[in-house]
Amino acid sequence: MLMRIGGKESASLDEAWTEVENPATGEVIDRIPAGSPDDVARAVDTAEAAFRTWKKKTPRDRGMILFHAAQNVRQQHKDLARLLTMEQGKPLTESIDEVRGFANILEFYAGISAQLSGDTIRLGAAGDCMVVREPLGVCGAIIPWNMPVLIMGWKIGPALLAGNTLVLKPASTTSLTNLQLGKILDESSLPPGVLNIVTGSGNSVGEALVKHPSVRKISFTGNIATGLRIRDLAHQSLKAVTLELGGSDPMIVMNDADIDKAVEGAVRGRFYNAGQTCTAVKRLYLHEKIAGPFVLKLKARIESLRIGNGLEPAIDMGPMNSPMQRERIEKIIDEARDTNSGTILTGGCPMKEGSYKQGYFYSPTLVTDVTTGSRLVTEELFGPVLPVMTVPDLETAISEANNTRFGLGASIWTSNLATTKRAFDEIRAGIIWVNRHLTVPPEVPFGGTNESGIGRENGHHALDQYSETKTLFLGW
Ligand code: NDP
């Protein structure tokens, strides 16, 4: 599949290519251009030219184009979901959710176009001011491979509605669905050059985008080390940045919680997308009074998960996205085994036999007796591994939940209002769920505190990240 610049397909000027694999089978399914800084430069030039007219459209007109594109995405959702499963690995049902989620986001932003209004300030004899919201210009979006479709929506929805134009760099392992979505947007009367997609490596295409002097903002989702480098590079030309850098979300289950519901919440919260979700349940804290029966139910439920190629029917969990991601998890589990920093109750190994042989499968894993300081709880565990800890009371649970450099999400499972209020007040995170985990519809602002990032995506709040005020001061 080719990149998209100015509403058209384009190969890289270097005519270099990268193969895209199906992580369930290891088969090459397509190839994408290995773009270069020169490709970024021509995409930015194209986006700059398109900005001149796109910013002059009314928010309503821009919203109508997003709405039209959402309808076209809905019509093609089955093909898009199949492509997403083939390149990313997740089960087809999850891909369908994600593609529909993308359409929901575009519709949401289309629906709030009227919120791009401004203020008037009356200053008596000094005059009157009119404050309007202006787009920033050409924005750069760098997205990861774990939820490539949803995260593309989170970036393009508010950016385009606010009147910016975009150059988007997809992750190298999951560019195909992003490119196909770009094509649908172009075919939905989005003016050429408003959305451009340049494929290629992070080091080459990603860095060129961040360094380009005409790019006024970078929105990035990915790991902390990359995020910090992007922040430093972006600051050299005073670009605005939004960084979503992952999390190590705690889930706390109190002794007054609905246990069956919480077990389901933990399984979905951890094993959805093979554990490769920024707000997945990455640390489970159980009140000691319910821990025993809870762990037994949890283990049985995890062992009932059906693992396989996401294109097959009734699959609960697919492979990991790449051999590199699987190796990271293998290393952390091997280390936990070698140092006795946890007891592996189920799973704990790559799946390499029979139909799993060619793919990047890892068995769903449950670890108890996790010791303080283990990498199982200090790092972002981006795979199907659930570490469980027991706590004597709410105070300890909150203190353990906050014992992290992250701060993306957290959940408290309880039927007590006072417990809910205390958890909400004291846990440091961008979102606290009560009796659920993971759900982030388009209306809800999303982003982290601490090292989980800077800025918010989603909701009307994201419009602030893609616009700035401009004031007309009338001195009568
Ligand atoms: P990265 O942060 O490396 O990749 C995310 C995106 O950034 C990709 O498009 C990547 O391109 C691009 N990129 C990489 N290096 C640069 C750079 N120097 N300048 C600009 N862009 C760059 O994540 P990984 O794929 O390495 O994942 C590693 C870990 O990060 C995971 O195990 C997980 O812990 C965390 N992560 C968290 C995510 C989240 O949602 N919070 C999402 C993904 C990862 P390319 O694909 O070409 O390398």
XYZ file of C-alpha atoms and ligand atoms in Angstrom:
524
model
C 0.000 0.000 0.000
C 1.263 3.512 -0.773
C 1.538 6.617 1.410
C -0.905 9.487 0.913
C 0.239 12.990 0.109
C -2.085 15.685 -1.256
C -5.022 13.306 -1.549
C -3.058 10.897 -3.770
C -1.099 7.695 -3.385
C 2.646 8.121 -3.368
C 5.739 5.935 -3.145
C 8.790 7.179 -1.261
C 11.193 9.356 -3.277
C 13.863 6.786 -2.316
C 11.681 3.940 -3.649
C 12.506 1.933 -0.517
C 10.016 -0.478 1.057
C 9.213 -2.187 4.372
C 7.296 -5.462 4.613
C 4.226 -5.768 6.844
C 3.660 -9.121 8.587
C 0.593 -10.817 9.995
C 1.612 -11.405 13.652
C -0.617 -14.498 13.873
C 1.131 -16.320 11.016
C 4.399 -14.493 10.372
C 3.363 -14.149 6.693
C 4.139 -10.997 4.739
C 0.782 -9.452 3.813
C 1.845 -6.240 2.075
C 4.606 -3.655 1.866
C 4.710 0.052 2.602
C 7.102 2.796 1.490
C 10.068 3.316 3.820
C 9.704 7.092 3.723
C 12.500 9.614 4.224
C 12.879 13.201 5.495
C 12.352 14.349 1.876
C 8.950 12.675 1.868
C 8.120 14.440 5.138
C 9.179 17.765 3.598
C 6.867 17.399 0.608
C 3.973 16.261 2.859
C 4.473 19.317 5.107
C 4.593 21.645 2.078
C 1.364 20.102 0.816
C -0.281 20.445 4.250
C 0.840 24.091 4.457
C -0.743 24.869 1.100
C -3.985 23.114 2.099
C -4.080 24.998 5.424
C -4.678 28.308 3.644
C -8.132 27.251 2.482
C -9.050 24.632 5.126
C -8.782 27.155 7.957
C -11.227 29.464 6.160
C -14.013 26.874 6.062
C -16.595 27.200 8.801
C -16.305 24.699 11.672
C -19.688 23.387 10.567
C -18.432 22.688 7.033
C -15.353 20.926 8.391
C -17.578 18.956 10.753
C -19.844 17.875 7.880
C -16.848 16.421 6.032
C -15.822 14.471 9.153
C -19.397 13.249 9.489
C -19.516 12.139 5.867
C -16.183 10.294 6.320
C -17.569 8.536 9.425
C -20.517 7.242 7.384
C -18.145 5.850 4.769
C -16.013 4.210 7.464
C -19.128 2.568 8.910
C -20.058 1.210 5.467
C -16.606 -0.329 5.057
C -16.096 -1.364 8.687
C -15.874 -5.108 7.987
C -13.041 -4.770 5.457
C -11.223 -2.255 7.654
C -11.537 -4.487 10.718
C -10.218 -7.489 8.812
C -7.200 -5.503 7.647
C -6.576 -4.278 11.210
C -6.665 -7.831 12.578
C -4.305 -9.025 9.860
C -1.638 -6.429 10.618
C -2.142 -5.932 14.366
C -3.271 -9.357 15.564
C -6.301 -8.495 17.720
C -9.515 -10.555 17.423
C -11.949 -9.420 14.746
C -14.558 -8.378 17.342
C -12.034 -5.979 18.899
C -11.093 -4.625 15.479
C -14.760 -3.999 14.693
C -15.097 -2.120 18.025
C -12.057 -0.055 17.186
C -13.181 0.876 13.675
C -16.628 1.822 14.984
C -14.880 3.802 17.725
C -13.056 5.753 15.005
C -16.381 6.616 13.347
C -17.836 7.595 16.747
C -14.951 10.027 17.272
C -15.387 11.754 13.914
C -19.135 12.035 14.545
C -18.530 13.448 18.014
C -16.264 16.198 16.687
C -18.667 16.919 13.827
C -21.377 17.335 16.468
C -19.481 19.865 18.581
C -18.387 22.153 15.748
C -20.432 24.999 17.320
C -18.138 24.901 20.369
C -15.383 26.530 18.339
C -16.795 29.901 19.242
C -15.031 32.737 21.098
C -15.613 35.491 23.674
C -16.221 39.183 23.834
C -14.696 41.294 26.586
C -16.130 44.763 27.272
C -13.654 47.234 28.762
C -15.681 50.413 29.021
C -13.863 53.494 27.760
C -10.788 51.434 26.883
C -12.682 49.521 24.202
C -14.048 46.080 23.414
C -12.269 42.819 22.628
C -13.287 39.923 20.437
C -11.423 36.698 21.223
C -11.477 34.000 18.552
C -10.024 30.496 18.434
C -7.481 30.015 15.651
C -5.988 26.744 14.371
C -2.255 26.245 14.900
C -1.315 25.354 11.318
C 0.338 22.117 10.185
C 0.315 19.527 12.990
C 2.257 16.254 13.187
C 0.705 13.099 14.631
C 2.842 10.073 15.530
C 0.862 7.019 16.472
C 1.615 3.565 17.872
C 0.685 0.055 16.807
C -1.491 -1.045 19.722
C -4.718 0.884 18.922
C -3.741 2.485 15.613
C -7.255 3.212 14.417
C -8.687 4.666 17.619
C -5.601 6.766 18.272
C -5.665 8.078 14.693
C -9.247 9.215 15.411
C -8.231 10.879 18.685
C -5.676 12.936 16.787
C -7.370 13.769 13.492
C -10.875 14.483 14.903
C -10.029 17.563 17.010
C -7.087 18.673 14.828
C -9.087 18.830 11.599
C -12.246 20.225 13.183
C -10.192 23.075 14.681
C -8.949 23.951 11.164
C -5.437 22.488 11.206
C -3.934 20.295 8.520
C -2.026 17.151 9.418
C 0.920 14.949 8.560
C 0.478 11.586 10.243
C 3.165 8.957 10.793
C 1.717 5.517 11.554
C 3.649 2.786 13.380
C 5.724 0.688 10.987
C 3.964 -2.586 11.873
C 0.415 -1.186 11.532
C 0.316 1.372 8.718
C -2.141 -0.410 6.417
C -5.447 0.382 8.128
C -4.323 3.978 8.738
C -3.565 4.333 5.010
C -6.918 2.829 4.063
C -8.687 5.253 6.430
C -6.736 8.114 4.834
C -8.046 6.998 1.444
C -11.624 6.949 2.740
C -11.227 10.466 4.177
C -9.807 11.688 0.865
C -12.756 10.114 -0.935
C -15.173 11.773 1.507
C -14.504 15.245 0.074
C -11.696 16.119 2.466
C -9.717 18.664 0.414
C -6.392 17.267 -0.885
C -3.492 17.881 1.472
C -5.563 18.337 4.646
C -4.531 14.857 5.838
C -1.238 13.355 4.642
C 0.195 10.022 5.760
C 3.917 9.327 5.516
C 5.055 5.807 6.359
C 8.568 4.891 7.465
C 10.670 4.455 10.565
C 10.406 6.555 13.713
C 14.073 7.502 13.546
C 13.819 8.810 10.006
C 10.252 9.949 9.239
C 9.192 10.533 12.872
C 12.181 12.697 13.760
C 12.018 14.648 10.487
C 8.397 15.503 11.277
C 9.244 16.643 14.801
C 12.157 18.765 13.561
C 10.393 20.369 10.593
C 10.217 24.139 11.230
C 6.774 24.549 9.628
C 5.120 21.970 11.897
C 3.531 23.842 14.819
C 2.438 20.971 17.007
C 3.291 17.316 17.625
C 0.876 14.866 19.161
C 2.554 11.588 20.088
C 1.456 8.314 21.676
C 4.048 5.698 22.567
C 6.764 4.920 25.061
C 8.337 7.301 27.569
C 11.861 7.316 26.119
C 10.577 8.221 22.642
C 8.215 10.799 24.143
C 11.023 12.530 26.016
C 13.176 12.684 22.890
C 10.269 14.106 20.903
C 9.591 16.708 23.604
C 13.236 17.842 23.556
C 13.368 18.051 19.754
C 10.004 19.836 19.552
C 11.025 22.414 22.128
C 13.980 23.467 19.980
C 11.502 25.113 17.591
C 8.923 25.895 20.322
C 6.316 23.482 19.017
C 3.348 22.596 21.187
C 3.341 18.931 22.258
C 0.778 16.459 23.498
C 2.346 13.255 24.843
C 0.459 10.107 25.822
C 3.121 7.826 27.233
C 1.307 4.859 28.684
C 0.509 3.762 32.180
C 0.628 1.128 34.856
C -3.003 1.307 35.857
C -3.948 -0.138 39.251
C -7.283 -1.907 39.769
C -8.355 -2.081 43.427
C -11.030 -4.563 44.492
C -12.503 -3.971 47.961
C -14.256 -6.622 50.054
C -17.694 -5.043 49.355
C -17.325 -5.312 45.555
C -19.382 -7.499 43.216
C -16.731 -10.214 42.841
C -17.988 -11.836 39.624
C -18.236 -8.471 37.914
C -14.749 -7.545 39.118
C -13.270 -10.838 37.835
C -14.725 -10.113 34.396
C -13.445 -6.537 34.641
C -9.934 -7.741 35.429
C -9.928 -10.271 32.560
C -11.185 -7.787 29.989
C -9.086 -4.987 31.470
C -5.900 -7.007 31.221
C -6.237 -9.385 28.265
C -8.094 -7.155 25.769
C -5.722 -6.575 22.819
C -3.353 -9.186 24.336
C -2.607 -6.730 27.136
C -1.209 -4.113 24.743
C -3.367 -1.199 25.826
C -2.152 1.938 27.568
C -4.968 1.875 30.139
C -5.001 -1.897 30.639
C -5.203 -3.229 34.206
C -1.490 -3.610 34.889
C -1.552 -4.091 38.678
C -4.393 -5.800 40.544
C -4.788 -5.073 44.300
C -7.222 -7.348 46.150
C -8.539 -6.762 49.659
C -7.204 -9.640 51.760
C -10.712 -10.763 52.804
C -11.699 -11.660 49.241
C -8.283 -12.411 47.709
C -8.403 -16.245 48.022
C -11.722 -16.945 46.237
C -11.108 -14.071 43.809
C -7.802 -15.531 42.592
C -9.356 -18.988 42.124
C -12.153 -17.574 39.957
C -9.724 -15.372 38.068
C -7.383 -18.266 37.288
C -10.248 -20.422 35.982
C -11.535 -17.570 33.829
C -8.076 -16.842 32.395
C -7.586 -20.518 31.570
C -10.885 -20.484 29.655
C -9.668 -17.804 27.196
C -9.468 -19.005 23.583
C -6.200 -17.952 21.976
C -5.625 -17.911 18.224
C -5.579 -16.096 14.911
C -7.949 -13.155 15.356
C -9.604 -13.894 12.006
C -10.938 -17.203 13.312
C -14.351 -17.206 15.007
C -14.751 -17.029 18.817
C -11.172 -16.013 19.594
C -10.704 -14.079 22.856
C -7.056 -13.161 22.462
C -4.706 -12.933 19.489
C -0.915 -12.813 19.238
C 1.276 -9.958 20.383
C 2.037 -7.435 17.669
C 5.704 -8.220 17.092
C 8.517 -10.568 18.172
C 10.098 -7.600 19.977
C 7.019 -7.046 22.145
C 6.869 -10.744 22.998
C 10.564 -10.837 23.920
C 10.077 -7.932 26.342
C 7.388 -9.879 28.184
C 9.393 -13.125 28.084
C 12.369 -11.385 29.699
C 10.318 -9.872 32.521
C 8.634 -13.191 33.321
C 11.902 -15.150 33.148
C 13.453 -12.624 35.515
C 10.503 -12.942 37.954
C 10.964 -16.743 37.872
C 14.748 -16.539 38.374
C 14.557 -14.039 41.247
C 11.479 -15.529 42.947
C 9.736 -12.170 42.704
C 6.374 -13.755 41.902
C 4.496 -17.071 41.736
C 3.219 -17.912 38.253
C -0.219 -19.501 38.747
C -0.966 -19.980 35.078
C 0.694 -19.197 31.734
C 4.160 -17.664 31.864
C 5.564 -18.830 28.519
C 5.495 -18.084 24.790
C 3.177 -20.341 22.760
C 5.276 -21.904 20.000
C 3.681 -25.258 19.242
C 1.182 -26.397 16.571
C -0.978 -23.611 15.116
C 0.826 -21.045 17.297
C 4.228 -21.883 15.847
C 4.646 -19.083 13.302
C 2.941 -16.305 15.283
C 3.881 -14.175 18.288
C 1.570 -15.705 20.878
C 2.144 -15.518 24.630
C 0.048 -17.447 27.119
C -2.284 -15.404 29.359
C -0.427 -15.232 32.653
C -1.405 -14.727 36.282
C 1.294 -13.949 38.863
C 0.734 -13.722 42.640
C 3.046 -13.021 45.612
C 4.680 -10.238 43.626
C 7.490 -8.615 45.582
C 7.874 -4.856 45.943
C 10.273 -3.460 43.350
C 9.706 -6.298 40.852
C 9.686 -5.128 37.205
C 6.259 -6.765 37.046
C 4.914 -3.690 38.822
C 7.494 -0.975 38.255
C 7.428 -1.087 34.429
C 4.610 -0.713 31.953
C 3.783 -4.386 31.413
C 2.624 -4.292 27.781
C 1.401 -7.850 27.317
C -0.965 -10.528 28.682
C 0.446 -10.735 32.215
C -1.519 -9.839 35.342
C 0.381 -9.317 38.632
C -1.803 -9.601 41.743
C -1.104 -8.153 45.191
C -3.061 -8.436 48.440
C -3.777 -5.387 50.631
C -5.213 -5.139 54.183
C -7.167 -1.892 53.710
C -8.039 1.013 51.431
C -5.242 3.205 52.725
C -2.589 0.661 51.743
C -4.290 0.065 48.398
C -4.219 3.782 47.541
C -0.643 4.143 48.693
C 0.423 1.148 46.523
C -1.631 2.451 43.581
C 0.266 5.740 43.773
C 3.627 4.005 44.117
C 4.455 4.447 40.420
C 5.942 6.988 38.056
C 2.843 6.663 35.856
C -0.614 8.183 36.301
C -2.852 7.358 33.350
C -5.893 5.519 34.741
C -7.044 3.544 37.796
C -10.165 1.740 38.940
C -11.810 1.085 42.280
C -14.336 -1.747 42.623
C -16.662 -1.200 45.582
C -20.286 -0.582 46.555
C -19.340 2.095 49.084
C -19.679 5.767 48.177
C -17.168 6.993 50.767
C -14.565 4.520 49.433
C -15.225 5.785 45.909
C -14.834 9.413 46.950
C -11.583 8.758 48.807
C -10.098 6.790 45.905
C -11.093 9.538 43.457
C -9.562 12.242 45.648
C -6.323 10.452 46.464
C -5.268 8.346 43.456
C -3.111 10.313 41.046
C -4.363 9.553 37.514
C -6.119 11.226 34.597
C -9.195 9.009 34.911
C -10.597 6.972 37.825
C -13.222 4.391 36.910
C -15.627 2.946 39.474
C -16.722 -0.673 38.898
C -15.314 -0.671 35.368
C -11.993 -0.216 33.597
C -10.773 0.667 30.068
C -13.833 2.380 28.563
C -13.033 5.767 26.972
C -15.848 7.048 24.720
C -15.172 10.175 22.614
C -16.873 12.526 25.092
C -14.379 11.706 27.861
C -11.064 13.590 28.182
C -8.122 11.222 28.159
C -4.507 11.644 29.223
C -2.192 11.175 32.137
C -0.392 12.827 34.968
C 3.198 12.210 36.181
C 5.235 10.428 33.477
C 2.106 9.242 31.678
C 2.174 12.397 29.623
C 1.203 15.965 28.935
C -2.135 17.223 27.649
C -5.534 15.666 27.038
C -7.062 13.975 24.023
C -10.727 13.305 23.381
C -13.748 15.310 24.486
C -14.202 19.004 23.740
C -11.068 19.472 25.891
C -8.867 18.289 22.995
C -9.858 21.337 20.938
C -7.737 23.427 23.336
C -4.699 21.392 22.272
C -5.198 22.202 18.591
C -6.088 25.890 18.719
C -4.969 29.148 20.266
C -6.787 32.378 20.997
C -6.376 35.535 18.950
C -7.768 38.857 20.124
C -9.133 41.821 18.233
C -8.920 44.884 20.532
C -11.237 47.690 19.414
C -10.260 51.015 20.996
C -13.280 53.163 20.210
P 7.527 3.738 20.254
O 7.303 4.885 21.173
O 8.906 3.496 19.775
O 6.620 3.906 18.929
C 5.480 4.696 18.833
C 5.532 5.520 17.545
O 6.649 6.412 17.586
C 5.720 4.685 16.274
O 5.041 5.299 15.200
C 7.233 4.780 16.062
O 7.628 4.520 14.740
C 7.475 6.224 16.438
N 8.853 6.541 16.806
C 9.806 5.702 17.293
N 10.952 6.378 17.510
C 10.726 7.666 17.145
C 11.522 8.838 17.136
N 12.793 8.839 17.542
N 10.970 10.002 16.710
C 9.696 10.043 16.299
N 8.887 8.945 16.278
C 9.392 7.777 16.699
O 6.950 2.473 20.934
P 7.396 0.952 20.712
O 6.747 0.465 19.487
O 8.879 0.797 20.788
O 6.790 0.259 21.998
C 7.598 0.104 23.128
C 6.854 0.220 24.415
O 6.207 1.490 24.490
C 5.728 -0.767 24.607
O 6.188 -1.999 25.025
C 4.892 -0.047 25.615
O 5.430 -0.209 26.895
C 5.019 1.388 25.190
N 3.909 1.809 24.319
C 2.873 2.463 24.871
C 1.812 2.821 24.096
C 0.664 3.529 24.660
O -0.422 3.499 24.106
N 0.829 4.225 25.718
C 1.751 2.508 22.679
C 2.908 1.834 22.178
C 3.938 1.513 22.985
P 8.052 3.020 14.291
O 6.838 2.181 14.424
O 8.484 3.207 12.896
O 9.147 2.605 15.234
